[in-house]
Amino acid sequence: MKKIKKYHQIQDYIKKRIQTQKYPPDSYLPSENEFCVQFGTTRTTVRKALDELLKEGFIAKEHGKGSKVLERGKYLGLLSIKGFSGSTDYKVLTKVTEEPKIVEWDPVIGFPLSEDEKSSKCVYFQRVRYIDNKPVVLENNWYALNALEPIRSEEFVEGSFFKTLSQEYLIEIMGAEQELRSVPASGDNAEKLGIAVGAPILHISIRFRTSRPNLNLYGDLYCNTTEYPIRNSYFL
């Protein structure tokens, strides 16, 4: 069996403690010297582990203070409302409009499925994101049943599916592909977004790659950007 490098051991140890809130957001990690003693290693190795966590967005280094744990839950999935993460002026709410359930794959998904995914049914759920009680994003989500069991919405950590993956399953988002286009709102989409049928909305097809083999998350989003512009964010 291939031996795991020491810095990977330290990186995984710290990451799991961040994911499970043992190192909560805005707190500071123990010093490099403390990790050296704990793992019986050098500061160079500890720094390598911290550099990897920095690249993954788990921590930020502050001069004279050390490594600060970053908040990973102040975003609307990987698409967020501009200015939302630093503002308390918006009242933000997510409603699950269709509970997670086992279904066949929907041909509307904008990316080709892998052979493993094709051999499995999928889990589907739908959410609507509200800002100041106005619906902003209608979100359809799918993932392969053979990669992850259905998770009930009441089990979502702080109402967040992505935070649930991170904290309860230790699954991280590793990257994403997306396609954007302007489309007229259909009847069902218009009703759920509270806009006129045919009004222009932003349609986003997205596929998230995760740290679990064979688990991709597929999204089909319809965004009303009239009042709230959408921006990318890779924190959850």
PDB file of C-alpha atoms in Angstrom:
ATOM      1  CA  MET A   1       0.000   0.000   0.000  1.00  0.00           C
ATOM      2  CA  LYS A   2       1.321   3.436  -0.933  1.00  0.00           C
ATOM      3  CA  LYS A   3       2.311   5.448   2.118  1.00  0.00           C
ATOM      4  CA  ILE A   4       0.397   8.706   2.560  1.00  0.00           C
ATOM      5  CA  LYS A   5       2.679  11.709   2.676  1.00  0.00           C
ATOM      6  CA  LYS A   6       2.877  13.416   6.055  1.00  0.00           C
ATOM      7  CA  TYR A   7       1.642  16.763   4.761  1.00  0.00           C
ATOM      8  CA  HIS A   8      -1.440  15.018   3.302  1.00  0.00           C
ATOM      9  CA  GLN A   9      -2.141  13.491   6.725  1.00  0.00           C
ATOM     10  CA  ILE A  10      -1.949  16.921   8.340  1.00  0.00           C
ATOM     11  CA  GLN A  11      -4.019  18.496   5.565  1.00  0.00           C
ATOM     12  CA  ASP A  12      -6.774  15.869   5.902  1.00  0.00           C
ATOM     13  CA  TYR A  13      -6.764  16.130   9.707  1.00  0.00           C
ATOM     14  CA  ILE A  14      -7.222  19.908   9.638  1.00  0.00           C
ATOM     15  CA  LYS A  15      -9.770  19.780   6.801  1.00  0.00           C
ATOM     16  CA  LYS A  16     -11.995  17.298   8.645  1.00  0.00           C
ATOM     17  CA  ARG A  17     -11.890  19.429  11.785  1.00  0.00           C
ATOM     18  CA  ILE A  18     -12.914  22.468   9.740  1.00  0.00           C
ATOM     19  CA  GLN A  19     -15.700  20.547   8.002  1.00  0.00           C
ATOM     20  CA  THR A  20     -17.094  19.300  11.317  1.00  0.00           C
ATOM     21  CA  GLN A  21     -16.831  22.761  12.920  1.00  0.00           C
ATOM     22  CA  LYS A  22     -14.197  21.725  15.473  1.00  0.00           C
ATOM     23  CA  TYR A  23     -12.262  24.604  13.958  1.00  0.00           C
ATOM     24  CA  PRO A  24     -15.192  27.007  13.417  1.00  0.00           C
ATOM     25  CA  PRO A  25     -15.287  29.864  10.876  1.00  0.00           C
ATOM     26  CA  ASP A  26     -13.322  32.982  11.853  1.00  0.00           C
ATOM     27  CA  SER A  27     -11.252  31.040  14.395  1.00  0.00           C
ATOM     28  CA  TYR A  28      -7.504  30.581  14.065  1.00  0.00           C
ATOM     29  CA  LEU A  29      -5.747  27.253  13.669  1.00  0.00           C
ATOM     30  CA  PRO A  30      -3.197  26.103  16.238  1.00  0.00           C
ATOM     31  CA  SER A  31       0.306  27.388  15.533  1.00  0.00           C
ATOM     32  CA  GLU A  32       2.701  25.678  13.141  1.00  0.00           C
ATOM     33  CA  ASN A  33       4.824  24.670  16.132  1.00  0.00           C
ATOM     34  CA  GLU A  34       1.838  22.955  17.774  1.00  0.00           C
ATOM     35  CA  PHE A  35       1.188  20.917  14.636  1.00  0.00           C
ATOM     36  CA  CYS A  36       4.911  20.071  14.444  1.00  0.00           C
ATOM     37  CA  VAL A  37       4.778  18.618  17.956  1.00  0.00           C
ATOM     38  CA  GLN A  38       1.446  16.850  17.378  1.00  0.00           C
ATOM     39  CA  PHE A  39       2.583  15.126  14.176  1.00  0.00           C
ATOM     40  CA  GLY A  40       6.288  14.836  14.953  1.00  0.00           C
ATOM     41  CA  THR A  41       7.338  16.672  11.814  1.00  0.00           C
ATOM     42  CA  THR A  42       9.002  19.831  10.522  1.00  0.00           C
ATOM     43  CA  ARG A  43       7.583  23.305   9.962  1.00  0.00           C
ATOM     44  CA  THR A  44       8.247  22.886   6.240  1.00  0.00           C
ATOM     45  CA  THR A  45       5.863  19.905   6.148  1.00  0.00           C
ATOM     46  CA  VAL A  46       3.211  21.734   8.181  1.00  0.00           C
ATOM     47  CA  ARG A  47       3.480  24.763   5.899  1.00  0.00           C
ATOM     48  CA  LYS A  48       2.994  22.526   2.854  1.00  0.00           C
ATOM     49  CA  ALA A  49      -0.249  21.211   4.396  1.00  0.00           C
ATOM     50  CA  LEU A  50      -1.428  24.748   5.164  1.00  0.00           C
ATOM     51  CA  ASP A  51      -0.575  25.886   1.631  1.00  0.00           C
ATOM     52  CA  GLU A  52      -2.804  23.127   0.225  1.00  0.00           C
ATOM     53  CA  LEU A  53      -5.672  24.199   2.504  1.00  0.00           C
ATOM     54  CA  LEU A  54      -5.120  27.780   1.375  1.00  0.00           C
ATOM     55  CA  LYS A  55      -5.441  26.710  -2.280  1.00  0.00           C
ATOM     56  CA  GLU A  56      -8.669  24.826  -1.484  1.00  0.00           C
ATOM     57  CA  GLY A  57     -10.186  27.891   0.164  1.00  0.00           C
ATOM     58  CA  PHE A  58     -10.428  26.499   3.692  1.00  0.00           C
ATOM     59  CA  ILE A  59      -8.112  29.047   5.324  1.00  0.00           C
ATOM     60  CA  ALA A  60      -6.568  32.473   4.803  1.00  0.00           C
ATOM     61  CA  LYS A  61      -3.217  33.541   6.177  1.00  0.00           C
ATOM     62  CA  GLU A  62      -3.167  36.751   8.199  1.00  0.00           C
ATOM     63  CA  HIS A  63       0.172  38.388   8.913  1.00  0.00           C
ATOM     64  CA  GLY A  64       1.034  38.244  12.583  1.00  0.00           C
ATOM     65  CA  LYS A  65      -2.046  36.185  13.459  1.00  0.00           C
ATOM     66  CA  GLY A  66      -1.725  32.858  11.657  1.00  0.00           C
ATOM     67  CA  SER A  67      -4.179  30.781   9.616  1.00  0.00           C
ATOM     68  CA  LYS A  68      -7.822  31.858   9.833  1.00  0.00           C
ATOM     69  CA  VAL A  69     -10.670  29.461   9.042  1.00  0.00           C
ATOM     70  CA  LEU A  70     -12.903  30.802   6.271  1.00  0.00           C
ATOM     71  CA  GLU A  71     -16.695  30.703   6.267  1.00  0.00           C
ATOM     72  CA  ARG A  72     -17.838  28.345   3.487  1.00  0.00           C
ATOM     73  CA  GLY A  73     -21.602  28.710   3.893  1.00  0.00           C
ATOM     74  CA  LYS A  74     -22.487  32.314   3.087  1.00  0.00           C
ATOM     75  CA  TYR A  75     -23.334  31.656  -0.541  1.00  0.00           C
ATOM     76  CA  LEU A  76     -26.262  30.458  -2.608  1.00  0.00           C
ATOM     77  CA  GLY A  77     -24.636  27.256  -3.810  1.00  0.00           C
ATOM     78  CA  LEU A  78     -21.923  28.114  -6.321  1.00  0.00           C
ATOM     79  CA  LEU A  79     -23.966  31.010  -7.605  1.00  0.00           C
ATOM     80  CA  SER A  80     -24.454  33.878  -5.226  1.00  0.00           C
ATOM     81  CA  ILE A  81     -26.156  37.232  -5.077  1.00  0.00           C
ATOM     82  CA  LYS A  82     -23.727  40.082  -5.696  1.00  0.00           C
ATOM     83  CA  GLY A  83     -22.703  41.560  -2.374  1.00  0.00           C
ATOM     84  CA  PHE A  84     -24.652  39.002  -0.372  1.00  0.00           C
ATOM     85  CA  SER A  85     -21.706  37.483   1.468  1.00  0.00           C
ATOM     86  CA  GLY A  86     -20.770  40.796   3.030  1.00  0.00           C
ATOM     87  CA  SER A  87     -24.224  42.273   3.555  1.00  0.00           C
ATOM     88  CA  THR A  88     -26.869  41.915   6.240  1.00  0.00           C
ATOM     89  CA  ASP A  89     -29.408  44.028   4.333  1.00  0.00           C
ATOM     90  CA  TYR A  90     -30.899  41.081   2.431  1.00  0.00           C
ATOM     91  CA  LYS A  91     -33.331  38.616   3.923  1.00  0.00           C
ATOM     92  CA  VAL A  92     -32.268  35.340   2.322  1.00  0.00           C
ATOM     93  CA  LEU A  93     -34.464  32.235   2.201  1.00  0.00           C
ATOM     94  CA  THR A  94     -34.303  28.888   0.394  1.00  0.00           C
ATOM     95  CA  LYS A  95     -37.451  26.798  -0.079  1.00  0.00           C
ATOM     96  CA  VAL A  96     -37.401  23.175  -1.208  1.00  0.00           C
ATOM     97  CA  THR A  97     -40.253  22.985  -3.715  1.00  0.00           C
ATOM     98  CA  GLU A  98     -39.700  19.302  -4.579  1.00  0.00           C
ATOM     99  CA  GLU A  99     -38.238  16.967  -1.969  1.00  0.00           C
ATOM    100  CA  PRO A 100     -35.298  14.720  -2.935  1.00  0.00           C
ATOM    101  CA  LYS A 101     -36.692  11.661  -4.706  1.00  0.00           C
ATOM    102  CA  ILE A 102     -35.492   8.830  -6.932  1.00  0.00           C
ATOM    103  CA  VAL A 103     -36.328   9.353 -10.617  1.00  0.00           C
ATOM    104  CA  GLU A 104     -35.023   8.660 -14.113  1.00  0.00           C
ATOM    105  CA  TRP A 105     -32.460  11.048 -15.568  1.00  0.00           C
ATOM    106  CA  ASP A 106     -33.996  14.126 -17.214  1.00  0.00           C
ATOM    107  CA  PRO A 107     -32.930  14.799 -20.837  1.00  0.00           C
ATOM    108  CA  VAL A 108     -32.870  18.529 -20.014  1.00  0.00           C
ATOM    109  CA  ILE A 109     -29.506  18.036 -18.245  1.00  0.00           C
ATOM    110  CA  GLY A 110     -26.986  20.013 -20.259  1.00  0.00           C
ATOM    111  CA  PHE A 111     -23.972  17.691 -19.945  1.00  0.00           C
ATOM    112  CA  PRO A 112     -23.342  14.086 -21.059  1.00  0.00           C
ATOM    113  CA  LEU A 113     -23.634  11.446 -18.341  1.00  0.00           C
ATOM    114  CA  SER A 114     -20.879   8.956 -17.596  1.00  0.00           C
ATOM    115  CA  GLU A 115     -21.501   5.253 -18.196  1.00  0.00           C
ATOM    116  CA  ASP A 116     -21.733   4.688 -14.427  1.00  0.00           C
ATOM    117  CA  GLU A 117     -24.361   7.412 -14.166  1.00  0.00           C
ATOM    118  CA  LYS A 118     -26.354   6.021 -17.087  1.00  0.00           C
ATOM    119  CA  SER A 119     -26.511   2.627 -15.345  1.00  0.00           C
ATOM    120  CA  SER A 120     -28.102   4.194 -12.257  1.00  0.00           C
ATOM    121  CA  LYS A 121     -31.259   6.072 -11.465  1.00  0.00           C
ATOM    122  CA  CYS A 122     -30.802   9.538 -10.025  1.00  0.00           C
ATOM    123  CA  VAL A 123     -31.870  11.665  -7.087  1.00  0.00           C
ATOM    124  CA  TYR A 124     -33.710  14.874  -7.994  1.00  0.00           C
ATOM    125  CA  PHE A 125     -34.810  17.864  -5.946  1.00  0.00           C
ATOM    126  CA  GLN A 126     -35.858  21.440  -6.648  1.00  0.00           C
ATOM    127  CA  ARG A 127     -35.323  24.636  -4.693  1.00  0.00           C
ATOM    128  CA  VAL A 128     -36.242  28.307  -5.037  1.00  0.00           C
ATOM    129  CA  ARG A 129     -33.925  30.986  -3.617  1.00  0.00           C
ATOM    130  CA  TYR A 130     -35.533  34.177  -2.285  1.00  0.00           C
ATOM    131  CA  ILE A 131     -34.020  37.581  -1.530  1.00  0.00           C
ATOM    132  CA  ASP A 132     -36.176  39.964   0.513  1.00  0.00           C
ATOM    133  CA  ASN A 133     -39.092  37.559  -0.117  1.00  0.00           C
ATOM    134  CA  LYS A 134     -38.654  37.822  -3.899  1.00  0.00           C
ATOM    135  CA  PRO A 135     -37.875  34.614  -5.830  1.00  0.00           C
ATOM    136  CA  VAL A 136     -34.532  35.008  -7.581  1.00  0.00           C
ATOM    137  CA  VAL A 137     -33.314  31.527  -8.561  1.00  0.00           C
ATOM    138  CA  LEU A 138     -35.251  28.363  -9.500  1.00  0.00           C
ATOM    139  CA  GLU A 139     -32.856  25.453  -9.155  1.00  0.00           C
ATOM    140  CA  ASN A 140     -33.220  21.836 -10.354  1.00  0.00           C
ATOM    141  CA  ASN A 141     -30.638  19.346  -9.070  1.00  0.00           C
ATOM    142  CA  TRP A 142     -29.680  15.758  -9.947  1.00  0.00           C
ATOM    143  CA  TYR A 143     -27.025  13.248  -8.915  1.00  0.00           C
ATOM    144  CA  ALA A 144     -26.515   9.503  -9.395  1.00  0.00           C
ATOM    145  CA  LEU A 145     -28.188   7.235  -6.849  1.00  0.00           C
ATOM    146  CA  ASN A 146     -25.295   4.755  -6.993  1.00  0.00           C
ATOM    147  CA  ALA A 147     -22.894   7.512  -5.847  1.00  0.00           C
ATOM    148  CA  LEU A 148     -24.924   8.969  -2.951  1.00  0.00           C
ATOM    149  CA  GLU A 149     -28.165   8.035  -1.236  1.00  0.00           C
ATOM    150  CA  PRO A 150     -31.072  10.512  -1.095  1.00  0.00           C
ATOM    151  CA  ILE A 151     -30.702  13.106   1.661  1.00  0.00           C
ATOM    152  CA  ARG A 152     -33.939  14.524   3.060  1.00  0.00           C
ATOM    153  CA  SER A 153     -34.168  18.309   3.013  1.00  0.00           C
ATOM    154  CA  GLU A 154     -34.754  18.436   6.778  1.00  0.00           C
ATOM    155  CA  GLU A 155     -31.314  16.856   7.160  1.00  0.00           C
ATOM    156  CA  PHE A 156     -29.591  19.670   5.239  1.00  0.00           C
ATOM    157  CA  VAL A 157     -27.106  21.475   7.501  1.00  0.00           C
ATOM    158  CA  GLU A 158     -28.452  25.016   7.966  1.00  0.00           C
ATOM    159  CA  GLY A 159     -30.648  24.398   4.921  1.00  0.00           C
ATOM    160  CA  SER A 160     -27.616  23.946   2.656  1.00  0.00           C
ATOM    161  CA  PHE A 161     -27.140  20.825   0.527  1.00  0.00           C
ATOM    162  CA  PHE A 162     -23.522  21.716  -0.207  1.00  0.00           C
ATOM    163  CA  LYS A 163     -22.701  22.347   3.447  1.00  0.00           C
ATOM    164  CA  THR A 164     -24.301  18.964   4.228  1.00  0.00           C
ATOM    165  CA  LEU A 165     -21.988  17.241   1.755  1.00  0.00           C
ATOM    166  CA  SER A 166     -18.982  18.964   3.312  1.00  0.00           C
ATOM    167  CA  GLN A 167     -19.760  18.548   7.003  1.00  0.00           C
ATOM    168  CA  GLU A 168     -21.672  15.260   7.112  1.00  0.00           C
ATOM    169  CA  TYR A 169     -20.137  13.340   4.184  1.00  0.00           C
ATOM    170  CA  LEU A 170     -16.743  15.114   3.886  1.00  0.00           C
ATOM    171  CA  ILE A 171     -17.416  15.611   0.171  1.00  0.00           C
ATOM    172  CA  GLU A 172     -16.016  18.781  -1.389  1.00  0.00           C
ATOM    173  CA  ILE A 173     -16.719  20.560  -4.658  1.00  0.00           C
ATOM    174  CA  MET A 174     -13.566  20.335  -6.771  1.00  0.00           C
ATOM    175  CA  GLY A 175     -14.631  22.320  -9.823  1.00  0.00           C
ATOM    176  CA  ALA A 176     -17.475  23.150 -12.170  1.00  0.00           C
ATOM    177  CA  GLU A 177     -18.440  23.493 -15.818  1.00  0.00           C
ATOM    178  CA  GLN A 178     -21.276  25.749 -16.836  1.00  0.00           C
ATOM    179  CA  GLU A 179     -23.149  27.091 -19.827  1.00  0.00           C
ATOM    180  CA  LEU A 180     -25.146  30.321 -19.706  1.00  0.00           C
ATOM    181  CA  ARG A 181     -27.794  31.677 -22.042  1.00  0.00           C
ATOM    182  CA  SER A 182     -30.761  34.013 -22.024  1.00  0.00           C
ATOM    183  CA  VAL A 183     -34.144  32.317 -22.482  1.00  0.00           C
ATOM    184  CA  PRO A 184     -37.799  33.379 -22.244  1.00  0.00           C
ATOM    185  CA  ALA A 185     -39.506  32.218 -19.052  1.00  0.00           C
ATOM    186  CA  SER A 186     -41.852  29.263 -19.564  1.00  0.00           C
ATOM    187  CA  GLY A 187     -45.180  29.094 -17.758  1.00  0.00           C
ATOM    188  CA  ASP A 188     -43.976  26.987 -14.814  1.00  0.00           C
ATOM    189  CA  ASN A 189     -40.707  28.888 -14.413  1.00  0.00           C
ATOM    190  CA  ALA A 190     -42.459  32.246 -14.677  1.00  0.00           C
ATOM    191  CA  GLU A 191     -44.956  31.247 -11.993  1.00  0.00           C
ATOM    192  CA  LYS A 192     -42.263  30.123  -9.546  1.00  0.00           C
ATOM    193  CA  LEU A 193     -40.142  33.217 -10.169  1.00  0.00           C
ATOM    194  CA  GLY A 194     -43.121  35.577 -10.007  1.00  0.00           C
ATOM    195  CA  ILE A 195     -42.542  37.083 -13.463  1.00  0.00           C
ATOM    196  CA  ALA A 196     -44.424  37.317 -16.752  1.00  0.00           C
ATOM    197  CA  VAL A 197     -44.398  34.399 -19.178  1.00  0.00           C
ATOM    198  CA  GLY A 198     -41.835  35.136 -21.878  1.00  0.00           C
ATOM    199  CA  ALA A 199     -39.800  37.535 -19.747  1.00  0.00           C
ATOM    200  CA  PRO A 200     -36.048  37.090 -20.340  1.00  0.00           C
ATOM    201  CA  ILE A 201     -34.236  35.111 -17.642  1.00  0.00           C
ATOM    202  CA  LEU A 202     -30.742  33.711 -17.269  1.00  0.00           C
ATOM    203  CA  HIS A 203     -30.547  29.935 -17.787  1.00  0.00           C
ATOM    204  CA  ILE A 204     -27.488  28.171 -16.349  1.00  0.00           C
ATOM    205  CA  SER A 205     -26.603  24.524 -16.920  1.00  0.00           C
ATOM    206  CA  ILE A 206     -23.898  23.416 -14.514  1.00  0.00           C
ATOM    207  CA  ARG A 207     -21.999  20.286 -13.539  1.00  0.00           C
ATOM    208  CA  PHE A 208     -20.044  20.168 -10.284  1.00  0.00           C
ATOM    209  CA  ARG A 209     -17.189  17.709  -9.836  1.00  0.00           C
ATOM    210  CA  THR A 210     -16.756  16.442  -6.291  1.00  0.00           C
ATOM    211  CA  SER A 211     -14.075  14.734  -4.245  1.00  0.00           C
ATOM    212  CA  ARG A 212     -16.105  11.480  -4.263  1.00  0.00           C
ATOM    213  CA  PRO A 213     -15.405   9.280  -7.311  1.00  0.00           C
ATOM    214  CA  ASN A 214     -18.351   9.055  -9.744  1.00  0.00           C
ATOM    215  CA  LEU A 215     -20.350  11.735  -7.897  1.00  0.00           C
ATOM    216  CA  ASN A 216     -21.188  14.690 -10.124  1.00  0.00           C
ATOM    217  CA  LEU A 217     -23.898  17.191  -9.238  1.00  0.00           C
ATOM    218  CA  TYR A 218     -25.965  18.491 -12.137  1.00  0.00           C
ATOM    219  CA  GLY A 219     -27.889  21.740 -11.951  1.00  0.00           C
ATOM    220  CA  ASP A 220     -30.389  23.491 -14.190  1.00  0.00           C
ATOM    221  CA  LEU A 221     -30.998  27.028 -12.924  1.00  0.00           C
ATOM    222  CA  TYR A 222     -33.294  29.856 -13.983  1.00  0.00           C
ATOM    223  CA  CYS A 223     -32.340  33.257 -12.591  1.00  0.00           C
ATOM    224  CA  ASN A 224     -34.297  36.497 -12.451  1.00  0.00           C
ATOM    225  CA  THR A 225     -31.458  39.036 -12.514  1.00  0.00           C
ATOM    226  CA  THR A 226     -33.608  42.174 -12.813  1.00  0.00           C
ATOM    227  CA  GLU A 227     -32.773  43.402  -9.300  1.00  0.00           C
ATOM    228  CA  TYR A 228     -29.995  41.090  -8.124  1.00  0.00           C
ATOM    229  CA  PRO A 229     -27.067  40.315 -10.451  1.00  0.00           C
ATOM    230  CA  ILE A 230     -25.579  36.844 -10.170  1.00  0.00           C
ATOM    231  CA  ARG A 231     -21.877  36.222  -9.734  1.00  0.00           C
ATOM    232  CA  ASN A 232     -19.694  33.109  -9.527  1.00  0.00           C
ATOM    233  CA  SER A 233     -18.366  31.858  -6.227  1.00  0.00           C
ATOM    234  CA  TYR A 234     -16.587  28.616  -5.436  1.00  0.00           C
ATOM    235  CA  PHE A 235     -17.283  28.680  -1.715  1.00  0.00           C
ATOM    236  CA  LEU A 236     -20.280  26.876  -0.300  1.00  0.00           C
TER     237      LEU A 236
END
